[in-house]
Coordinates of C-alpha atoms and ligand atoms in Angstrom, one line a residue:
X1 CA 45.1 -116.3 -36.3
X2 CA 41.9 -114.5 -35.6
X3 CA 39.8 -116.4 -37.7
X4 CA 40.9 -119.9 -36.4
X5 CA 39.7 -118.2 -32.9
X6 CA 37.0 -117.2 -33.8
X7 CA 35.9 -120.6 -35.8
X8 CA 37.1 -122.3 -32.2
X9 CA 34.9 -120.2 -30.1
X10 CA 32.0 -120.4 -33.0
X11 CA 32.2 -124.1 -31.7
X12 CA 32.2 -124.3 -28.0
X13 CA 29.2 -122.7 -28.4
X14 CA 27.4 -124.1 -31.1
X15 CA 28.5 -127.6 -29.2
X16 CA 27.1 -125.7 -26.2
X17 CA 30.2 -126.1 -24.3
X18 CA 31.7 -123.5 -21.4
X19 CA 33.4 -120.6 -22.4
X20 CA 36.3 -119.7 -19.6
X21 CA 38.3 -117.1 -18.1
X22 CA 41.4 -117.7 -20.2
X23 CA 39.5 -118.9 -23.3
X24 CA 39.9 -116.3 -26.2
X25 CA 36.6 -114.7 -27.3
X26 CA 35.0 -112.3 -29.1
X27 CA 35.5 -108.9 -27.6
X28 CA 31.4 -108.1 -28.0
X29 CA 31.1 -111.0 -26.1
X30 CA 32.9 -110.0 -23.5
X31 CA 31.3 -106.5 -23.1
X32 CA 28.1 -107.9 -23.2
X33 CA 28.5 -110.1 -20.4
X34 CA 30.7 -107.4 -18.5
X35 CA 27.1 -105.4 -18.7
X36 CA 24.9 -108.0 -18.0
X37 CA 26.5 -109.7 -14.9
X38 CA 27.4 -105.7 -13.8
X39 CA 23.9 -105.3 -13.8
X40 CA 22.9 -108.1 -12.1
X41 CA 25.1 -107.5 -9.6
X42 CA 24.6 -104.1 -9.0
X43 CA 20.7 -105.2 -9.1
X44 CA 21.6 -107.8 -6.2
X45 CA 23.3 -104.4 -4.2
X46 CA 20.7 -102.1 -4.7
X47 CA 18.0 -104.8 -3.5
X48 CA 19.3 -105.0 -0.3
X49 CA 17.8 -101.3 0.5
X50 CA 13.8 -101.7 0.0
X51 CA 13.6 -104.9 2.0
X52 CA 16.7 -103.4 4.6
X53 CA 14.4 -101.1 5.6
X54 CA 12.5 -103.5 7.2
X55 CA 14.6 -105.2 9.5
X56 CA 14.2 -103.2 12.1
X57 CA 10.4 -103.1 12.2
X58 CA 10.3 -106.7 11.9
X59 CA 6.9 -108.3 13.7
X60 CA 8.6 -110.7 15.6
X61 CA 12.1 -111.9 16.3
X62 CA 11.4 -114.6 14.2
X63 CA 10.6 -112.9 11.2
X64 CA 14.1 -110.3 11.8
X65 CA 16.4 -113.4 11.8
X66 CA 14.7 -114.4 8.2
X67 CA 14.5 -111.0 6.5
X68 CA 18.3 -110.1 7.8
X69 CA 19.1 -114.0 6.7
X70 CA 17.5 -112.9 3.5
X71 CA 19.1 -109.5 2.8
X72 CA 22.4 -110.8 3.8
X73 CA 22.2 -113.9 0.9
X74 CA 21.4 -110.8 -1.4
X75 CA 24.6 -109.3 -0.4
X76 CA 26.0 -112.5 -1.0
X77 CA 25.0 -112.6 -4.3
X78 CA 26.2 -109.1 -5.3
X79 CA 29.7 -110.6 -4.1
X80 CA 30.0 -113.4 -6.5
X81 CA 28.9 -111.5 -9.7
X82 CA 31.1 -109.2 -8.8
X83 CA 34.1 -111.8 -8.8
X84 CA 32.6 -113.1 -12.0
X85 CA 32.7 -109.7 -13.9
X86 CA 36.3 -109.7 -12.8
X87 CA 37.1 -112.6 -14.5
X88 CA 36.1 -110.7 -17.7
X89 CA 39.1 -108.1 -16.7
X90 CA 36.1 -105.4 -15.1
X91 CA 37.5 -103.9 -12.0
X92 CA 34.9 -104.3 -9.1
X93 CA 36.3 -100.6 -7.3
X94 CA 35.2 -99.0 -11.2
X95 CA 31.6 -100.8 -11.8
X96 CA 31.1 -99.0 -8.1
X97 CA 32.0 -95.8 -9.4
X98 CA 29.9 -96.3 -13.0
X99 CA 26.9 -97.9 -11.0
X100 CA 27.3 -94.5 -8.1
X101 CA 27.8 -91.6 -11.1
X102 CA 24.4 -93.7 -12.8
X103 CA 26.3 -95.2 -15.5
X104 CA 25.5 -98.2 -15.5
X105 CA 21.8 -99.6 -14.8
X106 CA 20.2 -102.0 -11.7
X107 CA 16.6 -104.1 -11.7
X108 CA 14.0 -101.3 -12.3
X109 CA 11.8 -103.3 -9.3
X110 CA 14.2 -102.3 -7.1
X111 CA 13.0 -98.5 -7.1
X112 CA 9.3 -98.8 -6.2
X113 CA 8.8 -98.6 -2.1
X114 CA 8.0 -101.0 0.1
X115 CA 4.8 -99.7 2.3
X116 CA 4.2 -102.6 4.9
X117 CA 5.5 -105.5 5.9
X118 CA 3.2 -107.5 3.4
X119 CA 5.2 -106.0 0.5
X120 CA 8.3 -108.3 2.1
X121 CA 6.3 -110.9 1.5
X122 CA 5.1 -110.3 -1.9
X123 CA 8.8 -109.1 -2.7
X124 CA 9.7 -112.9 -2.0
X125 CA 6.8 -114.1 -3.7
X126 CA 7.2 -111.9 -7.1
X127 CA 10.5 -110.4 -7.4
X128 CA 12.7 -114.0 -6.3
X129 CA 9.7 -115.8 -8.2
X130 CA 10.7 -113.8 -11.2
X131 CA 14.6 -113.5 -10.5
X132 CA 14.5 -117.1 -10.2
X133 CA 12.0 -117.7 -14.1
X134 CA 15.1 -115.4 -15.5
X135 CA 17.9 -117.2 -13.8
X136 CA 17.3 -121.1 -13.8
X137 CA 17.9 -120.8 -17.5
X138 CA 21.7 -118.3 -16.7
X139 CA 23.0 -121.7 -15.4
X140 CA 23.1 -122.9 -18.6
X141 CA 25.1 -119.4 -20.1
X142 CA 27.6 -120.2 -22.1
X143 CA 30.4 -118.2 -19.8
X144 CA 31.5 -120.6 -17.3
X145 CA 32.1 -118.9 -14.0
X146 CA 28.7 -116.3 -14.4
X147 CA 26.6 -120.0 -15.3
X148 CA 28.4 -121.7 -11.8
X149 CA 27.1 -118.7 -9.8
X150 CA 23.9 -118.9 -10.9
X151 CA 23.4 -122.4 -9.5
X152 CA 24.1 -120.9 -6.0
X153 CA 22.2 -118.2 -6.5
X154 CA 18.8 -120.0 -7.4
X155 CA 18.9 -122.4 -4.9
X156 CA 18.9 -119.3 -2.1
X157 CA 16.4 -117.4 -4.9
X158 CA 13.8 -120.5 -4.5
X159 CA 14.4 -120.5 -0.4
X160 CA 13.4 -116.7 -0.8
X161 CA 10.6 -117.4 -2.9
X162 CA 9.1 -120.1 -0.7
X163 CA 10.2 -117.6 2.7
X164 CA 8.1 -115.0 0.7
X165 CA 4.8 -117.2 0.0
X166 CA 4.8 -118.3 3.8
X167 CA 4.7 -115.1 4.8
X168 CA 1.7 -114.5 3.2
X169 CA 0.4 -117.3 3.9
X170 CA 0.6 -116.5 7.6
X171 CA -0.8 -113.1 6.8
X172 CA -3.8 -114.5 5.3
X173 CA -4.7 -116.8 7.9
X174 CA -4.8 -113.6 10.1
X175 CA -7.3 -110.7 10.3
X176 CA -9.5 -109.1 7.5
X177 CA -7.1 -106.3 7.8
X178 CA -4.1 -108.3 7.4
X179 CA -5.3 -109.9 4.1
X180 CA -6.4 -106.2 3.0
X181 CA -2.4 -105.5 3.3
X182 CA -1.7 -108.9 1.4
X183 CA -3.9 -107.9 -1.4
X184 CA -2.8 -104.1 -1.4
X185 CA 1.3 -105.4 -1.8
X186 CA -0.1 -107.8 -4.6
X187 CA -2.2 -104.9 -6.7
X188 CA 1.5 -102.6 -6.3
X189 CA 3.9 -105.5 -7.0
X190 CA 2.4 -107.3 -10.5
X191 CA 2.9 -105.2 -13.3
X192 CA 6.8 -103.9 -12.1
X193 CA 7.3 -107.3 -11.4
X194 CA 6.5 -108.4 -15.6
X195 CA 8.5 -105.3 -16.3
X196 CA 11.6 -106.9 -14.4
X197 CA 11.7 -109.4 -17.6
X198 CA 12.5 -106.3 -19.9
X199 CA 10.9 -104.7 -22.8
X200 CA 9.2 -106.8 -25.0
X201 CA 11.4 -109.0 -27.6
X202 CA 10.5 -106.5 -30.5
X203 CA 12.1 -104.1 -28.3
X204 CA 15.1 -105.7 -26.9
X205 CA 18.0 -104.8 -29.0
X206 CA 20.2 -107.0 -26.6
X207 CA 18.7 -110.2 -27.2
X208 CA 19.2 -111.8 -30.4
X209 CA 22.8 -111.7 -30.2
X210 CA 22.4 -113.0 -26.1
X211 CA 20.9 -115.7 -27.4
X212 CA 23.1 -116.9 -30.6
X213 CA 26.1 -116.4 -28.1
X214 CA 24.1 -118.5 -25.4
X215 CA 24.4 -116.1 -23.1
X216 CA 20.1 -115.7 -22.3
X217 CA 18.5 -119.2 -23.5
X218 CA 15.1 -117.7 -23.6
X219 CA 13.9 -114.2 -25.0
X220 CA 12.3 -111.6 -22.1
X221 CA 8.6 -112.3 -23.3
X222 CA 9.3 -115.9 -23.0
X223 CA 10.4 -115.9 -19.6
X224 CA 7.3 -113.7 -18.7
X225 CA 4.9 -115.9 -19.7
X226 CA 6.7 -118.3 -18.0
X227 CA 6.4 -116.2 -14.5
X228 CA 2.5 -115.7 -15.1
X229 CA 1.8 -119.7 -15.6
X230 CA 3.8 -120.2 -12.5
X231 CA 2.5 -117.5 -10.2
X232 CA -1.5 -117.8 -11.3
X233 CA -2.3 -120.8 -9.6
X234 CA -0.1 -119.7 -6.5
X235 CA -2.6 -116.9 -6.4
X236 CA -4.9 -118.7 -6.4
X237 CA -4.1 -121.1 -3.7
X238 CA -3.1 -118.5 -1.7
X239 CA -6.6 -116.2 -2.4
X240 CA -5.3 -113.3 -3.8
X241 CA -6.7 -111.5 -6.8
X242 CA -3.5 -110.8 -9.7
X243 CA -4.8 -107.1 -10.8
X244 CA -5.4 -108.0 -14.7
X245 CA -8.8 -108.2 -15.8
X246 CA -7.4 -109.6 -19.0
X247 CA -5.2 -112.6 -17.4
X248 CA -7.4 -116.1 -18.3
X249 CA -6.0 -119.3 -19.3
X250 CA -6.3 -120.1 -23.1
X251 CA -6.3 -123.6 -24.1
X252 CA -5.5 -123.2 -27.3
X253 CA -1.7 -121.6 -27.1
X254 CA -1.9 -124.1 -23.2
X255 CA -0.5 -120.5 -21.6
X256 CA -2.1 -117.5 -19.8
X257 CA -3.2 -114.7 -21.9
X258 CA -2.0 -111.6 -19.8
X259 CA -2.3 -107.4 -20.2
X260 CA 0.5 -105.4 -21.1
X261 CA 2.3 -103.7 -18.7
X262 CA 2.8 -100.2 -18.9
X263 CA 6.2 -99.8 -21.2
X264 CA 6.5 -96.6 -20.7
X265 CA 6.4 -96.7 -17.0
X266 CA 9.5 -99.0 -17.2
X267 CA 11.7 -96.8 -19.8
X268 CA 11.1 -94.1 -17.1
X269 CA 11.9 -95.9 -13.9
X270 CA 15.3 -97.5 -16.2
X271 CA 15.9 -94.2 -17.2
X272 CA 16.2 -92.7 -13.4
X273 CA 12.8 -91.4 -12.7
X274 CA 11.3 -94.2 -10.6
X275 CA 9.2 -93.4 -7.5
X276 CA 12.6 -94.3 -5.2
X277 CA 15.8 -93.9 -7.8
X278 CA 17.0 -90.6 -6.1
X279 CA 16.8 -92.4 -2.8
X280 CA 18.5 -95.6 -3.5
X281 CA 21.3 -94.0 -5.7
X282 CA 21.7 -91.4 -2.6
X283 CA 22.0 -94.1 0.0
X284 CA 25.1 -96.6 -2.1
X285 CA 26.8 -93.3 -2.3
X286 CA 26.4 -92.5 1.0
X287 CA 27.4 -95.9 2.0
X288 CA 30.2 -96.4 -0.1
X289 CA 31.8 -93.3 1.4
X290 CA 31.2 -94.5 4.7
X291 CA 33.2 -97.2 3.5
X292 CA 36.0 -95.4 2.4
X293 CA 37.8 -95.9 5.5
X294 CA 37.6 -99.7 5.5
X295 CA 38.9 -99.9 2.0
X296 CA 42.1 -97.8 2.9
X297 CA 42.6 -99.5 5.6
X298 CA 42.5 -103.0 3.9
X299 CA 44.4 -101.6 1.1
X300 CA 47.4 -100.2 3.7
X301 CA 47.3 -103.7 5.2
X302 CA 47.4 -105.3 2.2
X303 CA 50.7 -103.4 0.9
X304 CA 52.2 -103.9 4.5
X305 CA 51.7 -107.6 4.4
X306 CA 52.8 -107.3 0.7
X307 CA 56.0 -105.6 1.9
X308 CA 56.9 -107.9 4.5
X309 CA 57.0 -111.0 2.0
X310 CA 59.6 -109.0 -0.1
X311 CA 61.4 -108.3 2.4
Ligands
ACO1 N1 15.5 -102.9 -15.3 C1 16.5 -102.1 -15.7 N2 17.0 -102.2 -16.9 C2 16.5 -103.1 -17.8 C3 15.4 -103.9 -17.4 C4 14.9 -103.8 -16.1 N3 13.9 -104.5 -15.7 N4 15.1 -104.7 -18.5 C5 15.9 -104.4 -19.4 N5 16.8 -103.4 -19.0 C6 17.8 -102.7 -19.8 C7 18.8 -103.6 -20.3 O1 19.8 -103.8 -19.4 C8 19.3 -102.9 -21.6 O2 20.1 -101.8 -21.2 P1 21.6 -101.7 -21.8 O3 21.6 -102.1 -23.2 O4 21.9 -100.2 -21.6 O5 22.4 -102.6 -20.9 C9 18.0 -102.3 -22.1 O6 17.1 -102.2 -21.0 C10 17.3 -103.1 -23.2 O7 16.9 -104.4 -22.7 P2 17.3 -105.8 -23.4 O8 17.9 -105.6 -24.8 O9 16.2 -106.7 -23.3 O10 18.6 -106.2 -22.4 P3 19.1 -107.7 -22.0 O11 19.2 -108.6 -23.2 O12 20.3 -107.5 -21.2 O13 17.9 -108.3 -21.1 C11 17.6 -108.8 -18.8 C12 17.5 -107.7 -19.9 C13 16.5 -109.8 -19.1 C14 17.3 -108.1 -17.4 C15 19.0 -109.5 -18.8 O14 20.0 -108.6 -18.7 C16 19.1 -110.5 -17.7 O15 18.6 -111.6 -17.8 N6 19.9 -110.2 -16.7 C17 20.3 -111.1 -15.6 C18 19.3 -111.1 -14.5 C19 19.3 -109.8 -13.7 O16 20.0 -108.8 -13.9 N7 18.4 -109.7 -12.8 C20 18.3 -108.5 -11.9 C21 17.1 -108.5 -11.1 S1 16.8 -110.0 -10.2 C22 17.4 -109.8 -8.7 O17 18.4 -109.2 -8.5 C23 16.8 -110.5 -7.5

């Protein structure tokens, strides 16, 4: 019965063992991963737009081929969580429609703008760089098919991470005015880029169960300190300034001590009222009606094809 299902699933994970597609589980289980790969997927959608915008002012041909290389991986990316929410029994065509009538949430970082072409850079740099502190750890979630994605994912993540940090690189090899733009994307990009972690862990109602149901294997405040001792000494190397007059190193606790970011800067950019929400919620809508066409059109093919193997 139930309980002997239960006790079974109890064990694949305390054994740390997959859970899969046909595998019976626990139906909390399953709604929190619906929302949490729905998210992430929807995040991967929505994060094609800030960079996108880019493409076609690209500084040389070179750099184009990347950043559309780049955005198209995101797409990519979008694709397979989508597959692996539908393995949970979501519909793909109804997490559109929640993400499009603001139902369901995307990465906050995804709704600041991106100023100049530095900002691509720094995007790589932070936002992968963070995707990627969040992520390694996903491909050891306990749901099969959302951990198997993940590998994929982080190995284009750290390719966009390392894309990123050239970029700058180049940059500040260049003029005074070119390292001003560096810096300027750096200052603009730190603090949403800790918020992309979440609230702090007293403030995380999702996370305790996440993590007895291996689904997160490290709590949002861990993971953030984790992105700060990783991306301090890249600053340095690369001879930026982070913009926290608190961040030093402390010895004693052999981590970064670091601000804190501005909480109730992030409940209002999750809650809609980001610098660029309106806009990117405006343009998926607008391009999923665009779309319309090619879905009918696939769907009347679809029944066709379906119709002739009956017949
Ligand atoms: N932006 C938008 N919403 C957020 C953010 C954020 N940066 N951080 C937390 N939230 C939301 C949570 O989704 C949750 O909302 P919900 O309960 O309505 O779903 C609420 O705020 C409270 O947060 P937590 O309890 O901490 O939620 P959770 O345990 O899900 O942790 C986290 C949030 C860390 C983002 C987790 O969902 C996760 O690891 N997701 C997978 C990675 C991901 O989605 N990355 C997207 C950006 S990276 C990229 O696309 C390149």
């Amino acid at each position: 019965g139930e309980q002997q299902l239960q006790e079974h699933f109890d064990r694949t994970i305390a054994h740390d063992q997959r859970i899969e597609p046909r595998d019976w589980m626990p139906e909390a289980y399953r709604r929190t991963l619906v929302r949490q790969i729905a998210q992430h997927a929807h995040s991967e959608i929505i994060g094609m737009q800030p960079e996108g915008e880019w493409i076609t002012r690209a500084p040389s041909l070179r750099r184009k081929a990347i950043l559309f290389a780049k955005v198209q991986d995101e797409a990519g990316h979008g694709l397979y969580l989508y597959s692996a929410a539908e393995t949970l029994g979501a519909d793909r065509a109804d997490l559109t429609e929640r993400l499009i009538e603001g139902r369901q949430k995307y990465s906050s970082i995804f709704n600041y703008p991106t100023m100049n072409f530095a900002d691509v850079g720094v995007i790589g740099w932070f936002v992968d760089g963070a995707a990627i502190c969040n992520q390694v750890p996903l491909c050891r979630s306990s749901y099969g098919p959302y951990a198997r994605a993940m590998v994929r994912i982080c190995k284009e993540e750290s390719f966009h991470q390392r894309q990123g940090y050239e970029l700058l690189m180049t940059m500040m090899r260049g003029t005074e005015a070119q390292r001003r733009m560096v810096q300027d994307a750096v200052d603009r990009w730190w603090w949403p880029s800790l918020m992309m972690f979440g609230p702090p862990d007293g403030d995380s109602p999702n996370t305790a169960k996440s993590m007895a149901w291996h689904i997160k294997r490290h709590s949002n405040d861990e993971l953030r300190q984790r992105f700060v001792d990783m991306t301090v000494p890249q600053a340095e190397k690369l001879g930026v300034v982070l913009p926290d007059p608190q961040l030093r190193w402390n010895e004693e606790r052999g981590h970064h001590d670091f601000g804190t970011p501005d909480w109730s800067e992030l409940k209002r950019v999750i809650s809609g009222d980001g610098p660029c929400n309106a806009q990117r919620m405006t343009r998926r809508r607008a391009a999923h009606e665009d779309g319309a066409w090619v879905r009918e059109a696939a769907s009347a093919y679809a029944a066709k094809q379906a119709a002739g193997v009956a017949e």
